mmCIF file of C-alpha atoms in Angstrom:
data_model
loop_
_atom_site.group_PDB
_atom_site.id
_atom_site.type_symbol
_atom_site.label_atom_id
_atom_site.label_comp_id
_atom_site.label_asym_id
_atom_site.label_seq_id
_atom_site.Cartn_x
_atom_site.Cartn_y
_atom_site.Cartn_z
ATOM 1 C CA MET A 15 -0.367 -24.006 10.598
ATOM 2 C CA THR A 16 1.919 -25.987 8.301
ATOM 3 C CA LYS A 17 3.950 -23.808 5.942
ATOM 4 C CA LYS A 18 3.709 -24.581 2.280
ATOM 5 C CA LEU A 19 6.009 -21.948 0.758
ATOM 6 C CA ILE A 20 9.352 -20.496 1.746
ATOM 7 C CA ALA A 21 10.302 -17.206 0.043
ATOM 8 C CA PHE A 22 13.746 -15.590 -0.112
ATOM 9 C CA ASP A 23 15.393 -12.357 -0.919
ATOM 10 C CA LEU A 24 18.338 -12.918 -3.186
ATOM 11 C CA ASP A 25 21.396 -10.611 -2.682
ATOM 12 C CA GLY A 26 22.757 -10.804 0.886
ATOM 13 C CA THR A 27 20.457 -13.671 1.636
ATOM 14 C CA LEU A 28 21.137 -16.486 -0.762
ATOM 15 C CA ALA A 29 24.313 -15.047 -2.368
ATOM 16 C CA GLU A 30 26.618 -12.077 -2.230
ATOM 17 C CA SER A 31 25.563 -9.145 -4.545
ATOM 18 C CA LYS A 32 25.215 -10.340 -8.092
ATOM 19 C CA GLN A 33 27.192 -13.511 -7.301
ATOM 20 C CA ALA A 34 25.953 -17.075 -7.958
ATOM 21 C CA VAL A 35 24.844 -19.192 -5.064
ATOM 22 C CA ASP A 36 27.602 -21.598 -3.931
ATOM 23 C CA ALA A 37 27.255 -25.286 -4.285
ATOM 24 C CA GLU A 38 26.033 -25.859 -0.588
ATOM 25 C CA MET A 39 23.228 -23.234 -1.026
ATOM 26 C CA ALA A 40 22.150 -24.709 -4.404
ATOM 27 C CA GLY A 41 22.032 -28.201 -2.866
ATOM 28 C CA LEU A 42 19.935 -26.814 0.034
ATOM 29 C CA LEU A 43 17.524 -25.048 -2.258
ATOM 30 C CA ALA A 44 17.098 -28.267 -4.223
ATOM 31 C CA ARG A 45 16.373 -30.232 -1.146
ATOM 32 C CA LEU A 46 13.874 -27.583 -0.005
ATOM 33 C CA THR A 47 11.817 -28.031 -3.249
ATOM 34 C CA GLY A 48 11.296 -31.598 -2.029
ATOM 35 C CA VAL A 49 9.257 -30.451 0.909
ATOM 36 C CA ALA A 50 7.876 -27.049 -0.059
ATOM 37 C CA GLU A 51 7.223 -24.530 -2.761
ATOM 38 C CA VAL A 52 10.161 -22.088 -3.096
ATOM 39 C CA CYS A 53 10.090 -18.394 -4.141
ATOM 40 C CA VAL A 54 13.004 -16.051 -4.835
ATOM 41 C CA ILE A 55 11.922 -12.389 -4.937
ATOM 42 C CA SER A 56 14.282 -9.448 -5.444
ATOM 43 C CA GLY A 57 14.874 -6.289 -7.445
ATOM 44 C CA GLY A 58 17.012 -7.831 -10.165
ATOM 45 C CA ASP A 59 15.806 -8.858 -13.611
ATOM 46 C CA TRP A 60 15.318 -12.490 -14.879
ATOM 47 C CA PRO A 61 18.826 -12.892 -16.381
ATOM 48 C CA GLN A 62 20.355 -12.143 -12.998
ATOM 49 C CA PHE A 63 18.096 -14.717 -11.356
ATOM 50 C CA ARG A 64 18.990 -17.286 -13.943
ATOM 51 C CA THR A 65 22.710 -16.735 -13.545
ATOM 52 C CA GLN A 66 22.755 -16.515 -9.802
ATOM 53 C CA VAL A 67 20.179 -19.246 -8.914
ATOM 54 C CA VAL A 68 18.413 -21.257 -11.521
ATOM 55 C CA ASP A 69 21.369 -22.341 -13.621
ATOM 56 C CA ARG A 70 23.263 -23.394 -10.361
ATOM 57 C CA LEU A 71 20.643 -25.791 -9.123
ATOM 58 C CA PRO A 72 21.474 -29.547 -9.232
ATOM 59 C CA ASP A 73 19.478 -31.986 -11.398
ATOM 60 C CA ASP A 74 17.386 -33.134 -8.560
ATOM 61 C CA ALA A 75 15.761 -29.748 -8.006
ATOM 62 C CA ARG A 76 11.967 -29.813 -8.513
ATOM 63 C CA LEU A 77 11.885 -26.819 -10.841
ATOM 64 C CA GLU A 78 8.146 -26.838 -11.172
ATOM 65 C CA ARG A 79 7.949 -25.853 -7.518
ATOM 66 C CA LEU A 80 10.049 -22.745 -7.969
ATOM 67 C CA TRP A 81 8.433 -19.235 -8.192
ATOM 68 C CA ILE A 82 10.976 -16.689 -9.516
ATOM 69 C CA MET A 83 9.828 -13.094 -9.019
ATOM 70 C CA PRO A 84 12.107 -10.441 -10.510
ATOM 71 C CA THR A 85 11.759 -6.704 -10.002
ATOM 72 C CA SER A 86 10.005 -7.027 -6.613
ATOM 73 C CA GLY A 87 7.351 -9.331 -8.016
ATOM 74 C CA THR A 88 6.253 -7.206 -11.018
ATOM 75 C CA LYS A 89 7.478 -10.202 -13.099
ATOM 76 C CA LEU A 90 6.872 -13.938 -12.545
ATOM 77 C CA TYR A 91 8.598 -16.831 -14.171
ATOM 78 C CA ARG A 92 7.652 -20.493 -13.831
ATOM 79 C CA PHE A 93 9.099 -23.777 -15.204
ATOM 80 C CA VAL A 94 6.370 -25.101 -17.515
ATOM 81 C CA GLU A 95 6.581 -28.052 -19.928
ATOM 82 C CA GLY A 96 10.326 -28.231 -19.654
ATOM 83 C CA ALA A 97 11.134 -24.496 -20.095
ATOM 84 C CA TRP A 98 11.130 -21.314 -18.125
ATOM 85 C CA LYS A 99 8.359 -18.954 -19.184
ATOM 86 C CA ALA A 100 7.233 -15.501 -18.245
ATOM 87 C CA VAL A 101 3.707 -15.613 -16.647
ATOM 88 C CA TYR A 102 3.335 -11.829 -16.531
ATOM 89 C CA ALA A 103 5.432 -8.715 -16.688
ATOM 90 C CA GLU A 104 4.069 -5.236 -15.636
ATOM 91 C CA ASP A 105 6.328 -3.208 -17.798
ATOM 92 C CA PHE A 106 6.454 0.568 -18.067
ATOM 93 C CA SER A 107 5.111 2.271 -21.186
ATOM 94 C CA ASP A 108 7.525 4.007 -23.578
ATOM 95 C CA ALA A 109 6.319 7.420 -22.323
ATOM 96 C CA GLU A 110 6.815 6.359 -18.680
ATOM 97 C CA ARG A 111 10.268 5.039 -19.375
ATOM 98 C CA ASP A 112 11.429 8.203 -21.090
ATOM 99 C CA ARG A 113 10.153 10.377 -18.214
ATOM 100 C CA ILE A 114 11.934 8.153 -15.666
ATOM 101 C CA LEU A 115 15.208 8.244 -17.464
ATOM 102 C CA LYS A 116 15.272 11.996 -17.823
ATOM 103 C CA ALA A 117 14.281 12.370 -14.079
ATOM 104 C CA LEU A 118 17.077 10.025 -13.002
ATOM 105 C CA ASP A 119 19.677 12.009 -15.073
ATOM 106 C CA LYS A 120 18.562 15.172 -13.285
ATOM 107 C CA ALA A 121 18.522 13.473 -9.844
ATOM 108 C CA VAL A 122 22.066 12.108 -10.377
ATOM 109 C CA GLU A 123 23.375 15.606 -10.942
ATOM 110 C CA GLU A 124 21.359 17.043 -8.056
ATOM 111 C CA ALA A 125 22.631 14.374 -5.644
ATOM 112 C CA GLY A 126 26.284 15.038 -6.668
ATOM 113 C CA PHE A 127 26.957 11.687 -8.298
ATOM 114 C CA LYS A 128 28.269 13.122 -11.570
ATOM 115 C CA GLY A 129 31.937 12.313 -12.210
ATOM 116 C CA GLU A 130 32.280 9.417 -9.800
ATOM 117 C CA LYS A 131 34.303 6.304 -10.797
ATOM 118 C CA THR A 132 31.852 3.763 -12.231
ATOM 119 C CA TRP A 133 31.937 0.245 -13.596
ATOM 120 C CA GLY A 134 29.406 -0.029 -16.485
ATOM 121 C CA PRO A 135 26.203 2.007 -16.885
ATOM 122 C CA GLN A 136 24.539 3.451 -13.819
ATOM 123 C CA ILE A 137 20.949 3.136 -15.091
ATOM 124 C CA GLU A 138 19.460 -0.261 -16.149
ATOM 125 C CA ASP A 139 15.992 -0.714 -17.674
ATOM 126 C CA ARG A 140 14.491 -3.843 -16.310
ATOM 127 C CA GLY A 141 11.134 -3.368 -18.004
ATOM 128 C CA SER A 142 8.855 -3.113 -14.994
ATOM 129 C CA GLN A 143 11.647 -1.440 -12.981
ATOM 130 C CA ILE A 144 14.369 1.058 -13.726
ATOM 131 C CA THR A 145 17.354 0.836 -11.450
ATOM 132 C CA PHE A 146 20.087 3.361 -10.713
ATOM 133 C CA SER A 147 23.422 1.950 -9.382
ATOM 134 C CA GLY A 148 25.791 4.437 -7.815
ATOM 135 C CA LEU A 149 28.929 2.629 -9.027
ATOM 136 C CA GLY A 150 27.508 1.091 -12.201
ATOM 137 C CA GLN A 151 26.055 -2.316 -12.892
ATOM 138 C CA GLU A 152 29.454 -4.095 -12.995
ATOM 139 C CA ALA A 153 31.112 -2.679 -9.842
ATOM 140 C CA PRO A 154 33.201 -5.107 -7.785
ATOM 141 C CA LEU A 155 31.776 -6.391 -4.558
ATOM 142 C CA ASP A 156 34.454 -4.769 -2.257
ATOM 143 C CA ALA A 157 33.721 -1.329 -3.809
ATOM 144 C CA LYS A 158 30.051 -1.763 -3.477
ATOM 145 C CA LYS A 159 30.225 -2.693 0.197
ATOM 146 C CA ALA A 160 32.373 0.394 1.009
ATOM 147 C CA TRP A 161 30.406 2.959 -1.050
ATOM 148 C CA ASP A 162 27.292 3.685 1.015
ATOM 149 C CA PRO A 163 27.316 1.599 4.222
ATOM 150 C CA ASN A 164 25.106 4.161 6.142
ATOM 151 C CA ARG A 165 22.597 4.546 3.152
ATOM 152 C CA ARG A 166 22.997 8.368 3.088
ATOM 153 C CA LYS A 167 24.100 8.491 -0.485
ATOM 154 C CA ARG A 168 21.144 6.410 -1.651
ATOM 155 C CA GLU A 169 18.777 8.341 0.486
ATOM 156 C CA ALA A 170 19.917 11.649 -1.096
ATOM 157 C CA MET A 171 19.382 10.135 -4.592
ATOM 158 C CA GLN A 172 16.037 8.654 -3.463
ATOM 159 C CA LYS A 173 14.794 12.117 -2.263
ATOM 160 C CA ALA A 174 15.976 13.839 -5.581
ATOM 161 C CA ALA A 175 14.324 11.270 -7.712
ATOM 162 C CA GLN A 176 11.066 11.234 -5.620
ATOM 163 C CA ARG A 177 10.747 15.065 -6.264
ATOM 164 C CA GLU A 178 10.945 14.383 -9.975
ATOM 165 C CA LEU A 179 8.666 11.422 -10.009
ATOM 166 C CA PRO A 180 5.973 11.864 -7.232
ATOM 167 C CA ASP A 181 3.554 9.462 -8.848
ATOM 168 C CA LEU A 182 5.997 6.518 -8.767
ATOM 169 C CA SER A 183 7.782 4.524 -6.005
ATOM 170 C CA ILE A 184 11.475 5.141 -5.347
ATOM 171 C CA ASN A 185 12.889 2.409 -3.125
ATOM 172 C CA ILE A 186 16.383 1.780 -1.897
ATOM 173 C CA GLY A 187 17.461 -1.562 -3.283
ATOM 174 C CA GLY A 188 20.761 -3.275 -3.055
ATOM 175 C CA SER A 189 24.079 -2.017 -1.615
ATOM 176 C CA THR A 190 24.447 0.828 -4.209
ATOM 177 C CA SER A 191 21.028 1.024 -5.944
ATOM 178 C CA ILE A 192 17.572 2.627 -5.931
ATOM 179 C CA ASP A 193 14.690 1.164 -7.879
ATOM 180 C CA VAL A 194 11.904 2.964 -9.734
ATOM 181 C CA THR A 195 8.618 1.138 -10.007
ATOM 182 C CA HIS A 196 4.897 1.855 -10.353
ATOM 183 C CA LYS A 197 3.311 3.300 -7.216
ATOM 184 C CA GLY A 198 2.963 0.911 -4.323
ATOM 185 C CA VAL A 199 5.464 -1.703 -5.635
ATOM 186 C CA ASP A 200 7.672 -3.330 -3.009
ATOM 187 C CA LYS A 201 8.136 -6.813 -1.718
ATOM 188 C CA ALA A 202 4.837 -6.766 0.069
ATOM 189 C CA TYR A 203 3.182 -6.103 -3.243
ATOM 190 C CA GLY A 204 5.135 -9.037 -4.696
ATOM 191 C CA ILE A 205 4.119 -11.321 -1.938
ATOM 192 C CA GLY A 206 0.516 -10.302 -2.665
ATOM 193 C CA LYS A 207 0.999 -11.236 -6.317
ATOM 194 C CA LEU A 208 2.603 -14.559 -5.228
ATOM 195 C CA ALA A 209 -0.380 -15.487 -3.001
ATOM 196 C CA GLU A 210 -2.739 -14.719 -5.879
ATOM 197 C CA ALA A 211 -0.775 -16.696 -8.478
ATOM 198 C CA SER A 212 -0.004 -19.673 -6.272
ATOM 199 C CA GLY A 213 -3.271 -19.976 -4.341
ATOM 200 C CA ILE A 214 -1.125 -20.231 -1.183
ATOM 201 C CA ALA A 215 -2.235 -18.049 1.704
ATOM 202 C CA LYS A 216 0.144 -15.601 3.249
ATOM 203 C CA ALA A 217 -0.213 -17.443 6.578
ATOM 204 C CA GLU A 218 1.201 -20.467 4.927
ATOM 205 C CA MET A 219 4.347 -18.708 3.831
ATOM 206 C CA VAL A 220 7.710 -17.895 5.479
ATOM 207 C CA PHE A 221 10.091 -15.238 4.129
ATOM 208 C CA MET A 222 13.804 -14.852 4.735
ATOM 209 C CA GLY A 223 15.871 -11.737 4.070
ATOM 210 C CA ASP A 224 18.849 -9.762 5.234
ATOM 211 C CA ALA A 225 17.205 -6.223 5.229
ATOM 212 C CA VAL A 226 14.393 -6.852 7.692
ATOM 213 C CA TYR A 227 14.415 -3.473 9.421
ATOM 214 C CA PRO A 228 12.556 -0.223 8.992
ATOM 215 C CA GLY A 229 13.710 1.257 5.758
ATOM 216 C CA GLY A 230 15.223 -1.990 4.538
ATOM 217 C CA ASN A 231 13.870 -3.425 1.241
ATOM 218 C CA ASP A 232 12.687 -6.631 2.973
ATOM 219 C CA TRP A 233 10.814 -4.771 5.802
ATOM 220 C CA PRO A 234 7.470 -4.501 3.887
ATOM 221 C CA VAL A 235 7.068 -8.306 4.002
ATOM 222 C CA PRO A 236 6.427 -8.531 7.810
ATOM 223 C CA ASP A 237 5.235 -4.882 8.061
ATOM 224 C CA LYS A 238 2.653 -4.748 5.377
ATOM 225 C CA ALA A 239 2.165 -8.281 3.973
ATOM 226 C CA ARG A 240 2.085 -9.694 7.545
ATOM 227 C CA VAL A 241 4.126 -12.786 6.475
ATOM 228 C CA ASP A 242 6.119 -14.666 9.083
ATOM 229 C CA THR A 243 9.694 -13.560 8.488
ATOM 230 C CA VAL A 244 13.206 -14.767 9.392
ATOM 231 C CA ALA A 245 15.839 -11.975 9.509
ATOM 232 C CA VAL A 246 19.232 -13.445 8.542
ATOM 233 C CA GLY A 247 22.490 -11.802 9.188
ATOM 234 C CA SER A 248 24.584 -13.663 6.615
ATOM 235 C CA ILE A 249 24.300 -16.302 3.924
ATOM 236 C CA ALA A 250 25.596 -18.926 6.514
ATOM 237 C CA GLU A 251 22.581 -18.146 8.651
ATOM 238 C CA THR A 252 20.249 -18.580 5.679
ATOM 239 C CA LYS A 253 21.722 -22.016 5.129
ATOM 240 C CA ARG A 254 21.048 -23.056 8.735
ATOM 241 C CA ALA A 255 17.485 -21.651 8.486
ATOM 242 C CA ILE A 256 16.887 -23.677 5.300
ATOM 243 C CA GLU A 257 18.175 -26.867 7.015
ATOM 244 C CA ALA A 258 15.678 -26.215 9.852
ATOM 245 C CA CYS A 259 12.847 -25.834 7.327
ATOM 246 C CA ILE A 260 13.807 -29.126 5.553
ATOM 247 C CA PHE A 261 13.861 -30.914 8.919
ATOM 248 C CA CYS A 262 10.489 -29.470 10.127
ATOM 249 C CA LEU A 263 8.612 -29.945 6.799
ATOM 250 C CA GLY A 264 10.218 -33.178 5.672
#
């Protein structure tokens, strides 16, 4: 079956953590919009997507073919009538937000993260997702890569937070983070929302991500959403995979 939509994780797939896509990647994404619908789905919020991807795209990108899905698909942004607009946002209530923030503070202490060197705040409210970052939201890339390569620190924090918030989902996100969302929210959930909003069947999609392994935050896409998935080991591999898609679909 001909594929109509190519979806991507962001950090580690299209760009380094919280870094903008480079000029080659921006050009490839623009060319891809000429032959298919394109989605970017990740745990970050809209401002991060705009800085890392949207504002880097060249003028020939067909923005109306982009589906931007922050916070694992609990938000959707589209380019409509010359401007980016929020289609929906499944935000927490004030009461939910207060309970999550208190639980995360307790879990940070229980997991032993109090007193560590940080860059910026550790907890970020993204509306439909609240994210804890072990080194803070502004940590340098080299420090983030070295902090938790075997995931043990984040797994300890995840378990501590889950005990406090059993009715919510606590997922390991980027290289230093865990994400708190409504129950059942992961990238499979987001792909389901994408299929509903776009009218494109999952069988007509391909997803690319760097964490396609059990426990990785991209794993739910092939495991639960049953979408054809390309596991990439580097940003360079993503570029070559995009070139292949352009060749096959063009």
